[in-house]
Amino acid sequence: MYIEHRERHLIKRIGWLRAAVLGANDGIISTSSLLIGVATAHTSYRGILVAGIAGLIAGAMSMAAGEYISVSSQADTEKADLKREKMELETDAASELKELASIYVKRGLELSLAKQVASQLMAHDALGAHARDELGISEILIARPYQAAFSSAFSFTGGALLPLLVTIITPTFYLVPILSIMTILFLAMLGGLASKAGGSSMKTGSFRVALWGSIAMLISAGIGSFLGIAI
């Protein structure tokens, strides 16, 4: 009697996890960098808040649109390849069988066994077998534009709200140092949580995200300070 053995693999999270982490990371870094840059240019407190809110809205919309367009392009490519593969299966199934068998031979199967496997898989789902083993398209990794767009927009908004909240409760005189410190902490937490969700080292993830976020804020502060002096 066949008993199904179910395992939960972390790779199944890759679709939404990538978009969510990218959105939250971008929300924290871009909004904090914007706020710090504007603050170091000697902008009024009201002006700093307006810039931060505008950056949040524009960034969320930009992330959603960018992710949707990018992932839609990937989905279009996948559909085109599947359409071509389907046509080849209809017009020259024998060659497609040999092609699939050769893939399994390269993976370590003997030719006779590879032919049997290819034959049985094509009898069950020819297009699915070629999509998975020839094109590398699977249900787990297939492009999902709407999922990517919404994940990025919501996560960007969540990330951007953190430095905005810090700005609201922090006196203007202490804003730049406190916001910088809190942003690094936010980024370290995000990097650690993302790494844990992906099954990798939390320390490495935290350090990597915090490092590049710090560099972005330093550059923004430098430019803002220069513009504040120049203007």
PDB file of C-alpha atoms in Angstrom:
ATOM      1  CA  MET A   1       0.000   0.000   0.000  1.00  0.00           C
ATOM      2  CA  TYR A   2       1.362   3.422  -1.016  1.00  0.00           C
ATOM      3  CA  ILE A   3       1.624   5.984   1.773  1.00  0.00           C
ATOM      4  CA  GLU A   4       2.214   9.566   0.739  1.00  0.00           C
ATOM      5  CA  HIS A   5       5.191  11.122   2.477  1.00  0.00           C
ATOM      6  CA  ARG A   6       4.762  14.850   2.782  1.00  0.00           C
ATOM      7  CA  GLU A   7       7.627  17.201   3.482  1.00  0.00           C
ATOM      8  CA  ARG A   8       7.608  20.951   3.872  1.00  0.00           C
ATOM      9  CA  HIS A   9      10.431  22.502   1.908  1.00  0.00           C
ATOM     10  CA  LEU A  10      11.496  26.110   2.345  1.00  0.00           C
ATOM     11  CA  ILE A  11      11.810  26.607  -1.426  1.00  0.00           C
ATOM     12  CA  LYS A  12       7.988  26.799  -1.562  1.00  0.00           C
ATOM     13  CA  ARG A  13       8.220  30.164   0.132  1.00  0.00           C
ATOM     14  CA  ILE A  14      10.493  31.689  -2.481  1.00  0.00           C
ATOM     15  CA  GLY A  15       7.712  33.344  -4.500  1.00  0.00           C
ATOM     16  CA  TRP A  16       6.269  35.549  -1.762  1.00  0.00           C
ATOM     17  CA  LEU A  17       9.365  35.653   0.460  1.00  0.00           C
ATOM     18  CA  ARG A  18      11.583  37.299  -2.157  1.00  0.00           C
ATOM     19  CA  ALA A  19       9.028  40.003  -2.930  1.00  0.00           C
ATOM     20  CA  ALA A  20       8.170  40.593   0.741  1.00  0.00           C
ATOM     21  CA  VAL A  21      11.787  40.893   1.887  1.00  0.00           C
ATOM     22  CA  LEU A  22      12.682  43.122  -1.053  1.00  0.00           C
ATOM     23  CA  GLY A  23       9.710  45.380  -0.363  1.00  0.00           C
ATOM     24  CA  ALA A  24      10.280  45.690   3.386  1.00  0.00           C
ATOM     25  CA  ASN A  25      14.009  46.223   2.957  1.00  0.00           C
ATOM     26  CA  ASP A  26      13.456  48.885   0.313  1.00  0.00           C
ATOM     27  CA  GLY A  27      10.773  50.529   2.447  1.00  0.00           C
ATOM     28  CA  ILE A  28      13.071  50.844   5.451  1.00  0.00           C
ATOM     29  CA  ILE A  29      16.187  51.902   3.559  1.00  0.00           C
ATOM     30  CA  SER A  30      14.635  54.309   1.052  1.00  0.00           C
ATOM     31  CA  THR A  31      12.358  56.015   3.564  1.00  0.00           C
ATOM     32  CA  SER A  32      15.065  56.330   6.218  1.00  0.00           C
ATOM     33  CA  SER A  33      17.570  57.574   3.660  1.00  0.00           C
ATOM     34  CA  LEU A  34      15.040  60.097   2.367  1.00  0.00           C
ATOM     35  CA  LEU A  35      14.203  61.330   5.854  1.00  0.00           C
ATOM     36  CA  ILE A  36      17.867  61.597   6.863  1.00  0.00           C
ATOM     37  CA  GLY A  37      18.792  63.314   3.612  1.00  0.00           C
ATOM     38  CA  VAL A  38      15.993  65.856   3.979  1.00  0.00           C
ATOM     39  CA  ALA A  39      16.744  66.383   7.686  1.00  0.00           C
ATOM     40  CA  THR A  40      20.448  67.045   7.088  1.00  0.00           C
ATOM     41  CA  ALA A  41      19.460  69.622   4.460  1.00  0.00           C
ATOM     42  CA  HIS A  42      17.939  71.650   7.352  1.00  0.00           C
ATOM     43  CA  THR A  43      14.335  71.089   6.266  1.00  0.00           C
ATOM     44  CA  SER A  44      11.517  71.895   8.675  1.00  0.00           C
ATOM     45  CA  TYR A  45       9.924  69.116  10.732  1.00  0.00           C
ATOM     46  CA  ARG A  46       6.720  69.372   8.714  1.00  0.00           C
ATOM     47  CA  GLY A  47       8.698  69.174   5.483  1.00  0.00           C
ATOM     48  CA  ILE A  48      10.497  66.048   6.717  1.00  0.00           C
ATOM     49  CA  LEU A  49       7.203  64.307   7.501  1.00  0.00           C
ATOM     50  CA  VAL A  50       5.639  65.309   4.188  1.00  0.00           C
ATOM     51  CA  ALA A  51       8.667  63.982   2.323  1.00  0.00           C
ATOM     52  CA  GLY A  52       8.519  60.710   4.256  1.00  0.00           C
ATOM     53  CA  ILE A  53       4.805  60.178   3.619  1.00  0.00           C
ATOM     54  CA  ALA A  54       5.201  61.044  -0.060  1.00  0.00           C
ATOM     55  CA  GLY A  55       8.127  58.640  -0.276  1.00  0.00           C
ATOM     56  CA  LEU A  56       6.053  55.870   1.320  1.00  0.00           C
ATOM     57  CA  ILE A  57       3.153  56.263  -1.112  1.00  0.00           C
ATOM     58  CA  ALA A  58       5.334  56.659  -4.189  1.00  0.00           C
ATOM     59  CA  GLY A  59       7.599  53.805  -3.163  1.00  0.00           C
ATOM     60  CA  ALA A  60       4.740  51.380  -2.516  1.00  0.00           C
ATOM     61  CA  MET A  61       3.159  52.133  -5.887  1.00  0.00           C
ATOM     62  CA  SER A  62       6.518  51.893  -7.619  1.00  0.00           C
ATOM     63  CA  MET A  63       7.323  48.566  -6.001  1.00  0.00           C
ATOM     64  CA  ALA A  64       3.923  47.122  -6.925  1.00  0.00           C
ATOM     65  CA  ALA A  65       4.146  48.294 -10.523  1.00  0.00           C
ATOM     66  CA  GLY A  66       7.774  47.263 -10.900  1.00  0.00           C
ATOM     67  CA  GLU A  67       7.243  43.783  -9.491  1.00  0.00           C
ATOM     68  CA  TYR A  68       4.107  43.253 -11.560  1.00  0.00           C
ATOM     69  CA  ILE A  69       5.819  44.282 -14.803  1.00  0.00           C
ATOM     70  CA  SER A  70       8.956  42.282 -14.051  1.00  0.00           C
ATOM     71  CA  VAL A  71       7.186  39.089 -13.022  1.00  0.00           C
ATOM     72  CA  SER A  72       4.646  39.469 -15.842  1.00  0.00           C
ATOM     73  CA  SER A  73       7.523  39.509 -18.318  1.00  0.00           C
ATOM     74  CA  GLN A  74       8.792  36.293 -16.758  1.00  0.00           C
ATOM     75  CA  ALA A  75       5.306  34.780 -16.960  1.00  0.00           C
ATOM     76  CA  ASP A  76       4.999  35.776 -20.626  1.00  0.00           C
ATOM     77  CA  THR A  77       8.322  34.091 -21.377  1.00  0.00           C
ATOM     78  CA  GLU A  78       7.201  30.940 -19.585  1.00  0.00           C
ATOM     79  CA  LYS A  79       3.921  30.879 -21.519  1.00  0.00           C
ATOM     80  CA  ALA A  80       5.739  31.351 -24.826  1.00  0.00           C
ATOM     81  CA  ASP A  81       8.137  28.503 -24.054  1.00  0.00           C
ATOM     82  CA  LEU A  82       5.293  26.215 -22.993  1.00  0.00           C
ATOM     83  CA  LYS A  83       3.358  27.038 -26.160  1.00  0.00           C
ATOM     84  CA  ARG A  84       6.395  26.203 -28.281  1.00  0.00           C
ATOM     85  CA  GLU A  85       7.008  22.999 -26.340  1.00  0.00           C
ATOM     86  CA  LYS A  86       3.383  21.962 -26.766  1.00  0.00           C
ATOM     87  CA  MET A  87       3.626  22.469 -30.527  1.00  0.00           C
ATOM     88  CA  GLU A  88       6.836  20.417 -30.700  1.00  0.00           C
ATOM     89  CA  LEU A  89       5.186  17.603 -28.760  1.00  0.00           C
ATOM     90  CA  GLU A  90       2.280  17.593 -31.205  1.00  0.00           C
ATOM     91  CA  THR A  91       4.466  17.618 -34.324  1.00  0.00           C
ATOM     92  CA  ASP A  92       7.496  15.541 -33.290  1.00  0.00           C
ATOM     93  CA  ALA A  93       6.830  13.528 -30.137  1.00  0.00           C
ATOM     94  CA  ALA A  94       9.580  10.998 -30.916  1.00  0.00           C
ATOM     95  CA  SER A  95      12.312  13.643 -30.890  1.00  0.00           C
ATOM     96  CA  GLU A  96      10.920  15.115 -27.698  1.00  0.00           C
ATOM     97  CA  LEU A  97      11.038  11.677 -26.087  1.00  0.00           C
ATOM     98  CA  LYS A  98      14.709  11.313 -27.036  1.00  0.00           C
ATOM     99  CA  GLU A  99      15.411  14.807 -25.746  1.00  0.00           C
ATOM    100  CA  LEU A 100      13.826  14.069 -22.390  1.00  0.00           C
ATOM    101  CA  ALA A 101      15.634  10.748 -22.109  1.00  0.00           C
ATOM    102  CA  SER A 102      18.974  12.449 -22.816  1.00  0.00           C
ATOM    103  CA  ILE A 103      18.309  14.844 -19.943  1.00  0.00           C
ATOM    104  CA  TYR A 104      17.879  11.911 -17.562  1.00  0.00           C
ATOM    105  CA  VAL A 105      21.035  10.264 -18.901  1.00  0.00           C
ATOM    106  CA  LYS A 106      22.973  13.439 -18.068  1.00  0.00           C
ATOM    107  CA  ARG A 107      21.561  13.230 -14.566  1.00  0.00           C
ATOM    108  CA  GLY A 108      22.939   9.746 -14.060  1.00  0.00           C
ATOM    109  CA  LEU A 109      20.417   7.235 -15.386  1.00  0.00           C
ATOM    110  CA  GLU A 110      21.350   4.455 -17.791  1.00  0.00           C
ATOM    111  CA  LEU A 111      20.003   4.976 -21.303  1.00  0.00           C
ATOM    112  CA  SER A 112      17.483   2.125 -21.144  1.00  0.00           C
ATOM    113  CA  LEU A 113      16.101   3.303 -17.816  1.00  0.00           C
ATOM    114  CA  ALA A 114      16.094   6.922 -18.986  1.00  0.00           C
ATOM    115  CA  LYS A 115      13.971   5.941 -21.986  1.00  0.00           C
ATOM    116  CA  GLN A 116      11.516   4.094 -19.748  1.00  0.00           C
ATOM    117  CA  VAL A 117      11.231   7.005 -17.354  1.00  0.00           C
ATOM    118  CA  ALA A 118      10.794   9.516 -20.179  1.00  0.00           C
ATOM    119  CA  SER A 119       8.184   7.322 -21.851  1.00  0.00           C
ATOM    120  CA  GLN A 120       6.133   6.882 -18.685  1.00  0.00           C
ATOM    121  CA  LEU A 121       6.312  10.540 -17.727  1.00  0.00           C
ATOM    122  CA  MET A 122       5.277  11.649 -21.197  1.00  0.00           C
ATOM    123  CA  ALA A 123       2.397   9.197 -21.162  1.00  0.00           C
ATOM    124  CA  HIS A 124       1.241  10.715 -17.879  1.00  0.00           C
ATOM    125  CA  ASP A 125       1.862  14.424 -18.631  1.00  0.00           C
ATOM    126  CA  ALA A 126       4.146  15.142 -21.570  1.00  0.00           C
ATOM    127  CA  LEU A 127       4.033  18.930 -21.345  1.00  0.00           C
ATOM    128  CA  GLY A 128       4.473  18.906 -17.582  1.00  0.00           C
ATOM    129  CA  ALA A 129       7.520  16.624 -17.843  1.00  0.00           C
ATOM    130  CA  HIS A 130       9.219  18.841 -20.431  1.00  0.00           C
ATOM    131  CA  ALA A 131       8.268  22.028 -18.592  1.00  0.00           C
ATOM    132  CA  ARG A 132       9.828  20.736 -15.392  1.00  0.00           C
ATOM    133  CA  ASP A 133      12.905  18.901 -16.678  1.00  0.00           C
ATOM    134  CA  GLU A 134      13.733  20.716 -19.909  1.00  0.00           C
ATOM    135  CA  LEU A 135      12.605  24.285 -19.214  1.00  0.00           C
ATOM    136  CA  GLY A 136      12.941  24.333 -15.426  1.00  0.00           C
ATOM    137  CA  ILE A 137       9.370  25.553 -14.914  1.00  0.00           C
ATOM    138  CA  SER A 138       7.628  24.095 -11.869  1.00  0.00           C
ATOM    139  CA  GLU A 139       4.529  24.877  -9.840  1.00  0.00           C
ATOM    140  CA  ILE A 140       6.683  26.109  -6.963  1.00  0.00           C
ATOM    141  CA  LEU A 141       8.764  28.572  -8.973  1.00  0.00           C
ATOM    142  CA  ILE A 142       6.211  29.647 -11.575  1.00  0.00           C
ATOM    143  CA  ALA A 143       5.843  33.404 -11.976  1.00  0.00           C
ATOM    144  CA  ARG A 144       2.876  34.970 -10.141  1.00  0.00           C
ATOM    145  CA  PRO A 145       2.682  38.703 -10.987  1.00  0.00           C
ATOM    146  CA  TYR A 146      -0.192  39.662  -8.680  1.00  0.00           C
ATOM    147  CA  GLN A 147       1.303  37.834  -5.710  1.00  0.00           C
ATOM    148  CA  ALA A 148       4.634  39.584  -6.230  1.00  0.00           C
ATOM    149  CA  ALA A 149       3.012  42.999  -6.696  1.00  0.00           C
ATOM    150  CA  PHE A 150       0.824  42.854  -3.591  1.00  0.00           C
ATOM    151  CA  SER A 151       3.565  41.326  -1.441  1.00  0.00           C
ATOM    152  CA  SER A 152       6.003  44.064  -2.440  1.00  0.00           C
ATOM    153  CA  ALA A 153       3.529  46.919  -1.958  1.00  0.00           C
ATOM    154  CA  PHE A 154       2.334  45.787   1.470  1.00  0.00           C
ATOM    155  CA  SER A 155       5.793  44.909   2.727  1.00  0.00           C
ATOM    156  CA  PHE A 156       7.216  48.223   1.457  1.00  0.00           C
ATOM    157  CA  THR A 157       4.481  50.087   3.308  1.00  0.00           C
ATOM    158  CA  GLY A 158       5.173  48.131   6.481  1.00  0.00           C
ATOM    159  CA  GLY A 159       8.890  48.775   6.208  1.00  0.00           C
ATOM    160  CA  ALA A 160       8.462  52.476   5.444  1.00  0.00           C
ATOM    161  CA  LEU A 161       6.125  53.003   8.407  1.00  0.00           C
ATOM    162  CA  LEU A 162       8.891  52.073  10.861  1.00  0.00           C
ATOM    163  CA  PRO A 163      11.218  55.044  10.186  1.00  0.00           C
ATOM    164  CA  LEU A 164       8.170  57.314   9.840  1.00  0.00           C
ATOM    165  CA  LEU A 165       6.978  56.358  13.323  1.00  0.00           C
ATOM    166  CA  VAL A 166      10.456  56.987  14.704  1.00  0.00           C
ATOM    167  CA  THR A 167      10.429  60.422  13.046  1.00  0.00           C
ATOM    168  CA  ILE A 168       7.043  61.281  14.543  1.00  0.00           C
ATOM    169  CA  ILE A 169       8.095  60.523  18.138  1.00  0.00           C
ATOM    170  CA  THR A 170      11.672  61.860  17.946  1.00  0.00           C
ATOM    171  CA  PRO A 171      12.610  65.546  18.503  1.00  0.00           C
ATOM    172  CA  THR A 172      14.070  67.129  15.361  1.00  0.00           C
ATOM    173  CA  PHE A 173      17.418  67.856  17.030  1.00  0.00           C
ATOM    174  CA  TYR A 174      18.043  64.143  17.709  1.00  0.00           C
ATOM    175  CA  LEU A 175      16.316  62.815  14.600  1.00  0.00           C
ATOM    176  CA  VAL A 176      19.313  61.918  12.422  1.00  0.00           C
ATOM    177  CA  PRO A 177      21.309  59.872  14.998  1.00  0.00           C
ATOM    178  CA  ILE A 178      18.276  58.140  16.507  1.00  0.00           C
ATOM    179  CA  LEU A 179      16.718  57.381  13.125  1.00  0.00           C
ATOM    180  CA  SER A 180      20.047  56.021  11.877  1.00  0.00           C
ATOM    181  CA  ILE A 181      20.437  53.707  14.872  1.00  0.00           C
ATOM    182  CA  MET A 182      16.841  52.502  14.766  1.00  0.00           C
ATOM    183  CA  THR A 183      17.017  51.897  11.019  1.00  0.00           C
ATOM    184  CA  ILE A 184      20.089  49.707  11.424  1.00  0.00           C
ATOM    185  CA  LEU A 185      18.247  47.752  14.129  1.00  0.00           C
ATOM    186  CA  PHE A 186      15.170  47.397  11.900  1.00  0.00           C
ATOM    187  CA  LEU A 187      17.303  46.181   9.011  1.00  0.00           C
ATOM    188  CA  ALA A 188      19.176  43.713  11.208  1.00  0.00           C
ATOM    189  CA  MET A 189      15.875  42.311  12.485  1.00  0.00           C
ATOM    190  CA  LEU A 190      14.486  42.067   8.950  1.00  0.00           C
ATOM    191  CA  GLY A 191      17.608  40.344   7.671  1.00  0.00           C
ATOM    192  CA  GLY A 192      17.537  37.876  10.533  1.00  0.00           C
ATOM    193  CA  LEU A 193      13.851  37.049  10.143  1.00  0.00           C
ATOM    194  CA  ALA A 194      14.177  36.674   6.367  1.00  0.00           C
ATOM    195  CA  SER A 195      17.157  34.365   6.775  1.00  0.00           C
ATOM    196  CA  LYS A 196      15.298  32.280   9.346  1.00  0.00           C
ATOM    197  CA  ALA A 197      12.281  31.983   7.031  1.00  0.00           C
ATOM    198  CA  GLY A 198      14.606  30.936   4.230  1.00  0.00           C
ATOM    199  CA  GLY A 199      16.511  28.466   6.394  1.00  0.00           C
ATOM    200  CA  SER A 200      19.881  30.246   6.349  1.00  0.00           C
ATOM    201  CA  SER A 201      22.078  31.928   8.962  1.00  0.00           C
ATOM    202  CA  MET A 202      20.335  34.728  10.857  1.00  0.00           C
ATOM    203  CA  LYS A 203      23.648  36.397  11.725  1.00  0.00           C
ATOM    204  CA  THR A 204      24.762  36.532   8.110  1.00  0.00           C
ATOM    205  CA  GLY A 205      21.395  37.847   6.955  1.00  0.00           C
ATOM    206  CA  SER A 206      21.287  40.521   9.651  1.00  0.00           C
ATOM    207  CA  PHE A 207      24.821  41.727   8.948  1.00  0.00           C
ATOM    208  CA  ARG A 208      24.361  41.798   5.176  1.00  0.00           C
ATOM    209  CA  VAL A 209      21.159  43.845   5.252  1.00  0.00           C
ATOM    210  CA  ALA A 210      22.356  46.204   7.996  1.00  0.00           C
ATOM    211  CA  LEU A 211      25.658  46.861   6.205  1.00  0.00           C
ATOM    212  CA  TRP A 212      24.167  47.917   2.889  1.00  0.00           C
ATOM    213  CA  GLY A 213      21.452  49.896   4.620  1.00  0.00           C
ATOM    214  CA  SER A 214      24.078  51.818   6.581  1.00  0.00           C
ATOM    215  CA  ILE A 215      25.991  52.611   3.397  1.00  0.00           C
ATOM    216  CA  ALA A 216      22.802  53.908   1.750  1.00  0.00           C
ATOM    217  CA  MET A 217      22.010  56.150   4.728  1.00  0.00           C
ATOM    218  CA  LEU A 218      25.558  57.535   4.895  1.00  0.00           C
ATOM    219  CA  ILE A 219      25.452  58.486   1.232  1.00  0.00           C
ATOM    220  CA  SER A 220      22.021  60.084   1.633  1.00  0.00           C
ATOM    221  CA  ALA A 221      23.122  62.024   4.722  1.00  0.00           C
ATOM    222  CA  GLY A 222      26.225  63.257   2.899  1.00  0.00           C
ATOM    223  CA  ILE A 223      24.254  64.445  -0.105  1.00  0.00           C
ATOM    224  CA  GLY A 224      21.599  66.062   2.089  1.00  0.00           C
ATOM    225  CA  SER A 225      24.216  67.865   4.140  1.00  0.00           C
ATOM    226  CA  PHE A 226      25.976  69.098   0.996  1.00  0.00           C
ATOM    227  CA  LEU A 227      22.735  70.397  -0.505  1.00  0.00           C
ATOM    228  CA  GLY A 228      21.807  72.053   2.764  1.00  0.00           C
ATOM    229  CA  ILE A 229      25.074  73.964   2.785  1.00  0.00           C
ATOM    230  CA  ALA A 230      24.981  74.737  -0.928  1.00  0.00           C
ATOM    231  CA  ILE A 231      21.423  76.038  -0.807  1.00  0.00           C
TER     232      ILE A 231
END
